[in-house]
């Protein structure tokens, strides 16, 4: 006799025991604490997207690569396509609400190899995101310290700040998912309030503002490439980098009540709220530019800080920089939570070297402690080359996008390929499933090629886009490790089928 998954409508809240039963049907014994509500699940993806991190950190890139016109119109266009990706991914998440998320979906819909490579791409993207977010936060912190106390933000001192931030995030994540959920809930209001305060100040205080023609029509090319179409396409990186990490809702689904609905809604809601608020932030910053060349070449090393300085004065700039830095801290903390759950889940299915160590769960907090430490240590290693060149930081940003974006599309593609064999969960797109799914897949295919292309000319060791190198490297390592771990790696089809499920108690320490 087969066991059918529990049925409920998206408007009803299923009791927690149904989600635990569903998880067992998918093959896993629940070991994580299900203490996160619907708002908390939305909040973690919204915090990871973090418009006050992505938009602010890459704003200088946007000024040089297409300028205001590409930033503003690119944000609107990219946001629409990302919403399609999010809706398609949410539908699959509703059917498979597990911490493994993307790789588990791919495994169930396409087989072991699909799951294996999706998992490695997803893991690369998540770890690259921690490095990119927290190093960006370190840059903004250095700019604030420079304004406040004349601190010299050298690469070495920035790296020390970065390591301290990683340590704080690791520590916070060790206290359990309830604290993570509370911090993410605060993060939502901090981000929305922060955007309102920043935009409001930039509208009210400065005497001079740029014209709408400048904000929506000024094209700037400081890349060295001659083709405006090529430059405009590369300039989409600002928006696409910011619109990443919303799979966090799926990775935290084993710790979310009514996850089959809440995680799906969390993904979609985090995207459209970020889309609206991010546009307001970019427009507010761009209207308030007082000196374009001075902003691009800011001595603070952070162009948005220069905009705040020119428009609001030193006192206002420092206050709002603190708002941005705190938002970035929230963002990095949420990303560590998502990445550590991916490490835990991948190890639970024996996909990582030393899996038995990384899947251990604390008995007191029901948190994957070792997975948290692995995530922050590996992120630190990814950012170490930034000691020698800022190109390395841009490469880390590219690693995030090139790793995580294809991983989003693979389960969507496999769902489309499966046709009627895919059984939707309680959150479904219905007749819109196929058209939205194909738009998502085609967009991701375009992005994957686009973000492997060089961003500046001439192409040298310092200006090369290392995303393609990172992509080839991780796929090569995944292939090599496949031949080592292929016999032990597996996601269970039902509880009790996987070897490690028989020893589930060993995961709790």
CSV table of C-alpha atoms in Angstrom, one decimal:
chain,number,residue,atom,x,y,z
A,1,UNK,CA,0.0,0.0,0.0
A,2,UNK,CA,1.5,3.3,-1.0
A,3,UNK,CA,1.4,6.3,1.2
A,4,UNK,CA,0.0,9.5,-0.3
A,5,UNK,CA,1.5,12.8,0.7
A,6,UNK,CA,-0.8,14.9,2.9
A,7,UNK,CA,-3.2,17.2,1.0
A,8,UNK,CA,-4.1,20.7,2.0
A,9,UNK,CA,-4.9,24.0,0.2
A,10,UNK,CA,-2.4,26.9,0.1
A,11,UNK,CA,-4.9,28.9,2.3
A,12,UNK,CA,-4.8,26.3,5.1
A,13,UNK,CA,-2.0,25.8,7.7
A,14,UNK,CA,-1.1,22.1,8.0
A,15,UNK,CA,-0.2,21.0,11.5
A,16,UNK,CA,3.6,20.5,12.0
A,17,UNK,CA,3.2,16.7,12.3
A,18,UNK,CA,2.1,16.6,8.7
A,19,UNK,CA,5.3,18.2,7.6
A,20,UNK,CA,7.3,15.7,9.7
A,21,UNK,CA,5.3,12.9,8.0
A,22,UNK,CA,6.0,14.3,4.6
A,23,UNK,CA,9.7,14.5,5.3
A,24,UNK,CA,9.7,10.9,6.3
A,25,UNK,CA,7.9,10.1,3.0
A,26,UNK,CA,10.7,11.9,1.2
A,27,UNK,CA,13.2,9.6,3.0
A,28,UNK,CA,14.5,11.6,6.0
A,29,UNK,CA,14.2,11.3,9.7
A,30,UNK,CA,13.5,14.8,11.1
A,31,UNK,CA,16.5,15.9,13.3
A,32,UNK,CA,16.3,19.7,12.9
A,33,UNK,CA,14.1,21.9,15.1
A,34,UNK,CA,11.0,23.1,13.2
A,35,UNK,CA,10.7,26.5,14.9
A,36,UNK,CA,10.5,28.9,12.0
A,37,UNK,CA,7.2,30.4,10.9
A,38,UNK,CA,6.1,31.6,7.5
A,39,UNK,CA,7.3,35.1,8.0
A,40,UNK,CA,10.7,33.9,9.2
A,41,UNK,CA,11.1,31.7,6.1
A,42,UNK,CA,10.3,34.7,3.9
A,43,UNK,CA,12.6,36.8,5.9
A,44,UNK,CA,15.7,34.6,5.4
A,45,UNK,CA,15.5,34.8,1.6
A,46,UNK,CA,14.7,38.5,1.8
A,47,UNK,CA,17.7,38.9,4.0
A,48,UNK,CA,20.0,36.9,1.7
A,49,UNK,CA,18.9,38.9,-1.3
A,50,UNK,CA,19.6,42.0,0.7
A,51,UNK,CA,19.3,45.0,-1.6
A,52,UNK,CA,21.4,47.0,0.9
A,53,UNK,CA,24.2,44.5,0.3
A,54,UNK,CA,24.0,43.6,-3.3
A,55,UNK,CA,22.9,47.0,-4.7
A,56,UNK,CA,25.3,49.0,-2.6
A,57,UNK,CA,28.3,46.7,-3.0
A,58,UNK,CA,28.1,46.5,-6.8
A,59,UNK,CA,26.9,50.1,-7.4
A,60,UNK,CA,30.4,51.2,-8.4
A,61,UNK,CA,30.5,48.3,-11.0
A,62,UNK,CA,27.2,49.6,-12.4
A,63,UNK,CA,28.5,53.1,-12.7
A,64,UNK,CA,31.2,51.9,-15.0
A,65,UNK,CA,29.4,49.2,-16.8
A,66,UNK,CA,26.4,50.8,-18.5
A,67,UNK,CA,25.8,53.6,-16.0
A,68,UNK,CA,22.4,54.8,-14.7
A,69,UNK,CA,20.4,53.6,-17.7
A,70,UNK,CA,21.5,50.0,-17.4
A,71,UNK,CA,21.3,49.9,-13.7
A,72,UNK,CA,17.7,51.2,-13.5
A,73,UNK,CA,16.2,49.4,-16.6
A,74,UNK,CA,18.3,46.4,-16.0
A,75,UNK,CA,17.0,46.1,-12.5
A,76,UNK,CA,13.4,46.1,-13.8
A,77,UNK,CA,14.1,43.6,-16.6
A,78,UNK,CA,16.2,41.2,-14.5
A,79,UNK,CA,13.7,41.3,-11.7
A,80,UNK,CA,10.9,40.2,-13.9
A,81,UNK,CA,12.9,37.2,-15.2
A,82,UNK,CA,14.1,36.3,-11.7
A,83,UNK,CA,10.4,36.3,-10.5
A,84,UNK,CA,9.8,33.7,-13.2
A,85,UNK,CA,12.7,31.6,-11.9
A,86,UNK,CA,11.4,32.0,-8.3
A,87,UNK,CA,7.9,31.0,-9.1
A,88,UNK,CA,9.0,27.9,-11.0
A,89,UNK,CA,11.4,27.0,-8.3
A,90,UNK,CA,8.8,27.6,-5.6
A,91,UNK,CA,6.5,25.0,-7.3
A,92,UNK,CA,9.2,22.3,-7.1
A,93,UNK,CA,10.0,23.3,-3.5
A,94,UNK,CA,6.4,22.8,-2.5
A,95,UNK,CA,6.7,19.2,-3.8
A,96,UNK,CA,10.1,18.5,-2.1
A,97,UNK,CA,10.5,20.6,1.1
A,98,UNK,CA,13.9,19.3,2.3
A,99,UNK,CA,17.1,21.0,3.4
A,100,UNK,CA,18.9,19.6,0.3
A,101,UNK,CA,16.5,21.7,-1.8
A,102,UNK,CA,17.9,22.0,-5.3
A,103,UNK,CA,20.0,18.9,-5.5
A,104,UNK,CA,17.4,16.7,-3.8
A,105,UNK,CA,14.8,18.0,-6.4
A,106,UNK,CA,17.2,17.3,-9.3
A,107,UNK,CA,18.0,13.8,-7.9
A,108,UNK,CA,14.3,12.9,-7.6
A,109,UNK,CA,13.3,14.3,-11.0
A,110,UNK,CA,16.4,13.4,-13.1
A,111,UNK,CA,18.6,10.8,-11.2
A,112,UNK,CA,21.7,10.6,-9.2
A,113,UNK,CA,24.1,12.5,-11.5
A,114,UNK,CA,21.7,15.4,-12.0
A,115,UNK,CA,21.4,15.7,-8.2
A,116,UNK,CA,25.2,15.4,-7.7
A,117,UNK,CA,26.2,18.2,-10.1
A,118,UNK,CA,23.3,20.4,-9.0
A,119,UNK,CA,24.4,20.0,-5.4
A,120,UNK,CA,28.0,21.0,-6.2
A,121,UNK,CA,27.0,24.0,-8.2
A,122,UNK,CA,24.6,25.1,-5.5
A,123,UNK,CA,27.2,24.6,-2.8
A,124,UNK,CA,29.8,26.6,-4.7
A,125,UNK,CA,27.2,29.5,-5.2
A,126,UNK,CA,26.3,29.5,-1.5
A,127,UNK,CA,29.8,29.5,-0.2
A,128,UNK,CA,30.8,32.2,-2.8
A,129,UNK,CA,27.8,34.2,-1.6
A,130,UNK,CA,29.0,34.2,2.1
A,131,UNK,CA,32.5,35.4,0.9
A,132,UNK,CA,31.1,38.1,-1.4
A,133,UNK,CA,28.5,39.4,1.2
A,134,UNK,CA,30.8,39.5,4.2
A,135,UNK,CA,33.8,40.9,2.3
A,136,UNK,CA,31.5,43.6,0.9
A,137,UNK,CA,30.4,44.3,4.4
A,138,UNK,CA,34.1,44.5,5.4
A,139,UNK,CA,34.7,47.1,2.7
A,140,UNK,CA,31.8,49.3,3.9
A,141,UNK,CA,33.0,48.9,7.5
A,142,UNK,CA,36.5,50.1,6.4
A,143,UNK,CA,34.9,53.1,4.6
A,144,UNK,CA,33.0,54.0,7.8
A,145,UNK,CA,36.1,53.7,10.0
A,146,UNK,CA,37.9,55.8,7.5
A,147,UNK,CA,35.3,58.6,7.8
A,148,UNK,CA,35.1,58.3,11.6
A,149,UNK,CA,38.7,57.8,12.7
A,150,UNK,CA,40.9,58.1,9.6
A,151,UNK,CA,41.4,54.4,9.5
A,152,UNK,CA,43.3,53.2,6.4
A,153,UNK,CA,41.3,50.3,4.8
A,154,UNK,CA,44.2,48.4,3.3
A,155,UNK,CA,43.6,44.9,1.9
A,156,UNK,CA,45.2,43.4,5.0
A,157,UNK,CA,43.0,45.3,7.5
A,158,UNK,CA,39.9,44.7,5.4
A,159,UNK,CA,40.7,40.9,5.5
A,160,UNK,CA,40.9,41.1,9.3
A,161,UNK,CA,37.5,42.8,9.5
A,162,UNK,CA,36.1,40.2,7.1
A,163,UNK,CA,37.4,37.4,9.3
A,164,UNK,CA,35.8,39.0,12.4
A,165,UNK,CA,32.5,39.2,10.6
A,166,UNK,CA,32.7,35.6,9.7
A,167,UNK,CA,33.4,34.7,13.3
A,168,UNK,CA,30.3,36.7,14.5
A,169,UNK,CA,28.1,35.0,11.9
A,170,UNK,CA,29.3,31.5,12.8
A,171,UNK,CA,28.7,32.2,16.5
A,172,UNK,CA,25.2,33.5,16.0
A,173,UNK,CA,24.3,30.5,13.9
A,174,UNK,CA,25.4,28.1,16.7
A,175,UNK,CA,22.6,29.3,19.0
A,176,UNK,CA,19.9,27.6,16.9
A,177,UNK,CA,17.3,28.4,14.2
A,178,UNK,CA,15.0,30.3,16.5
A,179,UNK,CA,17.6,33.1,17.0
A,180,UNK,CA,18.3,33.0,13.2
A,181,UNK,CA,14.6,33.4,12.6
A,182,UNK,CA,14.3,36.3,15.0
A,183,UNK,CA,17.3,38.1,13.5
A,184,UNK,CA,15.9,37.6,10.0
A,185,UNK,CA,12.5,39.0,11.0
A,186,UNK,CA,14.3,42.1,12.4
A,187,UNK,CA,16.3,42.2,9.2
A,188,UNK,CA,13.2,42.6,7.0
A,189,UNK,CA,12.1,45.8,8.8
A,190,UNK,CA,15.7,47.0,9.0
A,191,UNK,CA,16.1,46.7,5.3
A,192,UNK,CA,12.7,48.3,4.4
A,193,UNK,CA,13.1,51.0,7.0
A,194,UNK,CA,16.7,51.6,5.9
A,195,UNK,CA,15.8,52.0,2.2
A,196,UNK,CA,13.0,54.4,3.2
A,197,UNK,CA,15.4,56.5,5.4
A,198,UNK,CA,18.2,56.5,2.8
A,199,UNK,CA,15.9,57.4,-0.2
A,200,UNK,CA,14.0,59.9,1.9
A,201,UNK,CA,17.2,61.7,3.0
A,202,UNK,CA,18.5,61.7,-0.5
A,203,UNK,CA,15.3,63.2,-1.8
A,204,UNK,CA,14.9,65.9,0.9
A,205,UNK,CA,18.3,67.1,1.9
A,206,UNK,CA,20.4,67.8,-1.3
A,207,UNK,CA,19.7,71.0,-3.1
A,208,UNK,CA,20.6,69.5,-6.5
A,209,UNK,CA,19.4,66.3,-8.1
A,210,UNK,CA,20.0,64.7,-11.5
A,211,UNK,CA,17.3,64.9,-14.1
A,212,UNK,CA,15.1,61.9,-15.0
A,213,UNK,CA,16.7,61.9,-18.4
A,214,UNK,CA,20.1,61.3,-16.7
A,215,UNK,CA,18.8,58.7,-14.3
A,216,UNK,CA,16.9,56.6,-16.9
A,217,UNK,CA,18.9,57.5,-20.1
A,218,UNK,CA,22.6,58.1,-19.3
A,219,UNK,CA,24.8,55.4,-20.7
A,220,UNK,CA,28.4,55.1,-19.4
A,221,UNK,CA,31.0,52.8,-20.7
A,222,UNK,CA,34.3,52.6,-18.8
A,223,UNK,CA,35.0,49.0,-19.6
A,224,UNK,CA,37.2,49.3,-22.6
A,225,UNK,CA,34.8,47.4,-24.8
A,226,UNK,CA,33.3,49.2,-27.9
A,227,UNK,CA,30.0,47.4,-28.1
A,228,UNK,CA,27.2,49.2,-26.1
A,229,UNK,CA,25.1,46.1,-26.3
A,230,UNK,CA,27.8,43.9,-24.9
A,231,UNK,CA,28.5,46.4,-22.1
A,232,UNK,CA,24.7,46.7,-21.3
A,233,UNK,CA,24.5,42.9,-21.1
A,234,UNK,CA,27.5,42.7,-18.7
A,235,UNK,CA,26.0,45.5,-16.6
A,236,UNK,CA,23.1,43.2,-15.7
A,237,UNK,CA,25.5,41.5,-13.2
A,238,UNK,CA,24.5,44.1,-10.5
A,239,UNK,CA,20.9,43.1,-10.6
A,240,UNK,CA,21.5,39.4,-11.1
A,241,UNK,CA,24.0,39.2,-8.3
A,242,UNK,CA,21.6,40.9,-5.9
A,243,UNK,CA,18.7,38.7,-6.9
A,244,UNK,CA,20.3,35.5,-5.7
A,245,UNK,CA,20.1,33.4,-2.6
A,246,UNK,CA,16.3,33.0,-2.4
A,247,UNK,CA,16.7,29.3,-2.3
A,248,UNK,CA,17.4,29.9,1.4
A,249,UNK,CA,13.7,29.4,2.0
A,250,UNK,CA,14.0,25.9,0.6
A,251,UNK,CA,17.1,25.1,2.5
A,252,UNK,CA,15.4,26.0,5.8
A,253,UNK,CA,12.2,24.1,4.9
A,254,UNK,CA,12.9,21.3,7.4
A,255,UNK,CA,12.9,23.9,10.1
A,256,UNK,CA,9.7,25.7,8.9
A,257,UNK,CA,6.1,25.0,9.9
A,258,UNK,CA,3.8,24.2,7.0
A,259,UNK,CA,6.9,24.2,4.8
A,260,UNK,CA,5.2,22.9,1.7
A,261,UNK,CA,3.4,26.2,1.4
A,262,UNK,CA,5.5,28.6,3.5
A,263,UNK,CA,8.8,27.9,1.8
A,264,UNK,CA,7.3,28.3,-1.7
A,265,UNK,CA,5.7,31.6,-0.7
A,266,UNK,CA,8.9,32.7,1.0
A,267,UNK,CA,10.8,32.4,-2.3
A,268,UNK,CA,8.3,34.4,-4.4
A,269,UNK,CA,7.6,37.0,-1.8
A,270,UNK,CA,11.2,37.7,-1.1
A,271,UNK,CA,11.8,38.4,-4.8
A,272,UNK,CA,8.9,40.8,-5.5
A,273,UNK,CA,9.4,42.8,-2.3
A,274,UNK,CA,13.2,43.1,-3.1
A,275,UNK,CA,12.3,44.1,-6.7
A,276,UNK,CA,10.2,47.1,-5.6
A,277,UNK,CA,12.5,48.2,-2.7
A,278,UNK,CA,15.7,47.8,-4.7
A,279,UNK,CA,14.4,49.9,-7.6
A,280,UNK,CA,13.6,52.7,-5.1
A,281,UNK,CA,17.1,52.5,-3.6
A,282,UNK,CA,18.9,52.6,-7.0
A,283,UNK,CA,16.8,55.5,-8.2
A,284,UNK,CA,17.3,57.4,-4.9
A,285,UNK,CA,21.1,57.0,-5.1
A,286,UNK,CA,21.3,57.9,-8.8
A,287,UNK,CA,19.2,61.0,-8.5
A,288,UNK,CA,21.4,62.2,-5.7
A,289,UNK,CA,24.8,61.9,-7.5
A,290,UNK,CA,26.5,65.2,-7.3
A,291,UNK,CA,29.8,64.4,-9.1
A,292,UNK,CA,29.8,61.3,-11.3
A,293,UNK,CA,33.6,61.1,-11.8
A,294,UNK,CA,34.2,61.8,-8.1
A,295,UNK,CA,31.8,59.1,-7.1
A,296,UNK,CA,33.4,56.5,-9.4
A,297,UNK,CA,36.9,57.4,-8.1
A,298,UNK,CA,35.9,57.9,-4.5
A,299,UNK,CA,38.8,57.8,-2.0
A,300,UNK,CA,36.5,55.8,0.4
A,301,UNK,CA,36.7,52.9,-2.1
A,302,UNK,CA,32.9,52.7,-1.9
A,303,UNK,CA,31.0,54.9,-4.4
A,304,UNK,CA,27.6,54.9,-2.5
A,305,UNK,CA,29.5,56.3,0.5
A,306,UNK,CA,30.7,59.1,-1.7
A,307,UNK,CA,27.1,59.9,-2.8
A,308,UNK,CA,26.0,60.0,0.8
A,309,UNK,CA,29.0,62.3,1.7
A,310,UNK,CA,28.3,64.7,-1.2
A,311,UNK,CA,24.6,64.8,-0.7
A,312,UNK,CA,24.2,64.7,3.1
A,313,UNK,CA,27.6,65.7,4.6
A,314,UNK,CA,29.9,63.6,6.8
A,315,UNK,CA,27.5,63.2,9.7
A,316,UNK,CA,24.6,62.0,7.6
A,317,UNK,CA,26.8,59.8,5.5
A,318,UNK,CA,28.3,58.0,8.5
A,319,UNK,CA,24.8,57.4,10.0
A,320,UNK,CA,23.4,55.9,6.8
A,321,UNK,CA,26.6,53.9,6.3
A,322,UNK,CA,25.9,52.2,9.6
A,323,UNK,CA,22.4,51.4,8.4
A,324,UNK,CA,23.9,49.7,5.4
A,325,UNK,CA,26.5,47.8,7.4
A,326,UNK,CA,24.0,46.4,9.8
A,327,UNK,CA,21.8,45.3,6.9
A,328,UNK,CA,24.9,43.5,5.3
A,329,UNK,CA,25.5,41.8,8.7
A,330,UNK,CA,22.0,40.5,8.7
A,331,UNK,CA,22.4,39.3,5.1
A,332,UNK,CA,25.7,37.5,5.8
A,333,UNK,CA,24.2,35.8,8.8
A,334,UNK,CA,21.2,34.5,6.8
A,335,UNK,CA,23.5,33.2,4.1
A,336,UNK,CA,25.6,31.3,6.6
A,337,UNK,CA,22.4,29.6,7.8
A,338,UNK,CA,21.4,28.6,4.3
A,339,UNK,CA,24.8,27.4,3.3
A,340,UNK,CA,25.3,25.3,6.5
A,341,UNK,CA,21.9,23.6,5.8
A,342,UNK,CA,23.1,22.7,2.3
A,343,UNK,CA,26.4,21.3,3.7
A,344,UNK,CA,24.4,19.3,6.3
A,345,UNK,CA,22.0,17.9,3.7
A,346,UNK,CA,24.7,17.1,1.2
A,347,UNK,CA,26.7,15.4,3.9
A,348,UNK,CA,23.6,13.5,5.1
A,349,UNK,CA,23.6,11.9,1.6
A,350,UNK,CA,27.4,11.2,1.7
A,351,UNK,CA,28.3,13.7,-1.1
A,352,UNK,CA,31.1,15.6,0.7
A,353,UNK,CA,34.6,14.5,1.8
A,354,UNK,CA,34.2,13.8,5.6
A,355,UNK,CA,30.4,13.6,5.4
A,356,UNK,CA,30.1,11.9,8.7
A,357,UNK,CA,31.6,15.0,10.4
A,358,UNK,CA,29.6,17.6,8.6
A,359,UNK,CA,26.2,16.1,9.2
A,360,UNK,CA,26.5,16.1,13.0
A,361,UNK,CA,23.7,17.9,14.7
A,362,UNK,CA,23.9,19.5,18.2
A,363,UNK,CA,21.6,17.8,20.7
A,364,UNK,CA,21.0,21.0,22.6
A,365,UNK,CA,20.3,23.4,19.7
A,366,UNK,CA,19.4,20.9,16.9
A,367,UNK,CA,21.8,22.9,14.7
A,368,UNK,CA,24.4,21.4,12.3
A,369,UNK,CA,27.4,22.9,14.2
A,370,UNK,CA,30.2,21.5,12.1
A,371,UNK,CA,28.5,22.5,8.9
A,372,UNK,CA,28.4,26.1,10.1
A,373,UNK,CA,32.1,26.1,10.8
A,374,UNK,CA,32.9,24.5,7.4
A,375,UNK,CA,30.8,27.1,5.6
A,376,UNK,CA,32.6,30.1,7.1
A,377,UNK,CA,36.1,28.6,6.9
A,378,UNK,CA,35.7,27.8,3.2
A,379,UNK,CA,34.2,31.2,2.5
A,380,UNK,CA,37.3,32.7,4.2
A,381,UNK,CA,39.6,30.7,1.9
A,382,UNK,CA,37.6,31.9,-1.2
A,383,UNK,CA,38.2,35.5,-0.3
A,384,UNK,CA,41.9,35.3,0.6
A,385,UNK,CA,43.1,36.2,-2.9
A,386,UNK,CA,41.5,39.6,-2.3
A,387,UNK,CA,44.6,40.4,-0.3
A,388,UNK,CA,46.4,40.8,-3.6
A,389,UNK,CA,43.8,42.1,-6.0
A,390,UNK,CA,40.2,43.5,-6.0
A,391,UNK,CA,39.8,41.4,-9.2
A,392,UNK,CA,39.7,38.5,-6.8
A,393,UNK,CA,36.7,39.9,-5.0
A,394,UNK,CA,34.9,40.4,-8.3
A,395,UNK,CA,35.7,36.8,-9.1
A,396,UNK,CA,34.1,35.7,-5.9
A,397,UNK,CA,31.0,37.6,-6.8
A,398,UNK,CA,31.0,35.9,-10.2
A,399,UNK,CA,31.5,32.5,-8.5
A,400,UNK,CA,28.3,33.1,-6.6
A,401,UNK,CA,26.3,33.9,-9.7
A,402,UNK,CA,27.8,31.3,-11.9
A,403,UNK,CA,27.4,28.6,-9.3
A,404,UNK,CA,23.9,29.2,-7.9
A,405,UNK,CA,22.0,30.5,-11.0
A,406,UNK,CA,22.4,27.3,-13.1
A,407,UNK,CA,21.5,25.3,-10.0
A,408,UNK,CA,18.2,27.1,-9.9
A,409,UNK,CA,17.3,26.1,-13.5
A,410,UNK,CA,18.2,22.4,-13.3
A,411,UNK,CA,15.3,21.2,-11.2
A,412,UNK,CA,12.9,23.5,-13.1
A,413,UNK,CA,14.1,22.0,-16.4
A,414,UNK,CA,13.8,18.4,-15.0
A,415,UNK,CA,10.3,19.2,-13.8
A,416,UNK,CA,9.4,20.3,-17.4
A,417,UNK,CA,11.0,17.2,-18.8
A,418,UNK,CA,9.1,15.0,-16.4
A,419,UNK,CA,5.7,16.3,-17.6
A,420,UNK,CA,2.8,14.5,-15.8
A,421,UNK,CA,5.2,12.4,-13.8
A,422,UNK,CA,5.9,15.5,-11.6
A,423,UNK,CA,3.3,15.6,-8.8
A,424,UNK,CA,2.9,19.2,-7.6
A,425,UNK,CA,2.7,20.1,-4.0
A,426,UNK,CA,0.0,22.3,-2.4
A,427,UNK,CA,1.6,25.5,-4.0
A,428,UNK,CA,1.3,25.2,-7.7
A,429,UNK,CA,1.4,27.4,-10.8
A,430,UNK,CA,-1.3,25.4,-12.6
A,431,UNK,CA,-1.6,26.0,-16.3
A,432,UNK,CA,1.2,28.7,-16.0
A,433,UNK,CA,3.7,26.1,-14.9
A,434,UNK,CA,5.2,25.3,-18.3
A,435,UNK,CA,5.4,28.8,-19.9
A,436,UNK,CA,6.9,30.3,-16.7
A,437,UNK,CA,9.2,27.3,-16.4
A,438,UNK,CA,10.6,27.6,-19.9
A,439,UNK,CA,11.1,31.4,-19.5
A,440,UNK,CA,13.2,30.7,-16.4
A,441,UNK,CA,15.3,28.0,-18.1
A,442,UNK,CA,16.1,30.0,-21.2
A,443,UNK,CA,17.0,33.1,-19.1
A,444,UNK,CA,19.4,31.1,-16.9
A,445,UNK,CA,21.0,29.5,-20.0
A,446,UNK,CA,21.6,33.1,-21.3
A,447,UNK,CA,23.0,34.2,-18.0
A,448,UNK,CA,25.4,31.3,-17.6
A,449,UNK,CA,27.1,32.2,-20.9
A,450,UNK,CA,26.9,35.9,-20.3
A,451,UNK,CA,28.6,35.9,-16.9
A,452,UNK,CA,31.5,33.8,-18.1
A,453,UNK,CA,32.5,36.6,-20.6
A,454,UNK,CA,35.2,39.1,-19.8
A,455,UNK,CA,33.9,42.3,-18.2
A,456,UNK,CA,36.8,44.7,-19.0
A,457,UNK,CA,39.2,45.2,-21.9
A,458,UNK,CA,42.0,44.5,-22.5
A,459,UNK,CA,41.8,41.1,-20.8
A,460,UNK,CA,44.8,40.5,-18.5
A,461,UNK,CA,45.5,38.5,-15.4
A,462,UNK,CA,44.1,41.3,-13.3
A,463,UNK,CA,41.0,42.0,-15.4
A,464,UNK,CA,40.0,38.4,-16.4
A,465,UNK,CA,36.6,37.1,-15.4
A,466,UNK,CA,37.4,34.0,-13.4
A,467,UNK,CA,33.8,32.7,-13.3
A,468,UNK,CA,34.4,30.3,-16.2
A,469,UNK,CA,37.6,29.0,-14.4
A,470,UNK,CA,35.6,28.5,-11.2
A,471,UNK,CA,32.8,26.7,-13.1
A,472,UNK,CA,35.2,24.4,-14.9
A,473,UNK,CA,37.1,23.8,-11.6
A,474,UNK,CA,34.1,22.8,-9.5
A,475,UNK,CA,32.7,20.6,-12.3
A,476,UNK,CA,36.0,18.9,-12.6
A,477,UNK,CA,36.3,18.3,-8.9
A,478,UNK,CA,32.8,17.1,-8.7
A,479,UNK,CA,33.5,14.6,-11.5
A,480,UNK,CA,36.6,13.4,-9.8
A,481,UNK,CA,34.9,13.0,-6.4
A,482,UNK,CA,31.9,11.3,-8.1
A,483,UNK,CA,34.2,8.3,-8.9
A,484,UNK,CA,35.2,8.2,-5.2
A,485,UNK,CA,31.8,8.7,-3.6
A,486,UNK,CA,29.3,7.4,-6.2
A,487,UNK,CA,28.7,4.1,-4.3
A,488,UNK,CA,27.8,5.8,-1.0
A,489,UNK,CA,26.0,8.9,-2.4
A,490,UNK,CA,22.2,8.6,-2.6
A,491,UNK,CA,19.1,10.4,-1.6
A,492,UNK,CA,16.5,8.1,-0.2
A,493,UNK,CA,13.1,7.5,-2.0
A,494,UNK,CA,11.4,6.7,1.3
A,495,UNK,CA,12.5,6.7,5.0
A,496,UNK,CA,14.7,3.7,5.8
A,497,UNK,CA,16.0,3.1,2.2
A,498,UNK,CA,19.3,5.0,2.7
A,499,UNK,CA,22.1,3.3,4.6
A,500,UNK,CA,22.7,6.4,6.8
A,501,UNK,CA,19.0,6.6,7.8
A,502,UNK,CA,19.5,3.4,9.8
A,503,UNK,CA,22.1,5.2,11.8
A,504,UNK,CA,20.3,8.5,12.1
A,505,UNK,CA,21.0,8.8,15.8
A,506,UNK,CA,24.7,9.2,15.0
A,507,UNK,CA,24.0,12.6,13.5
A,508,UNK,CA,23.1,14.0,16.9
A,509,UNK,CA,25.9,14.9,19.2
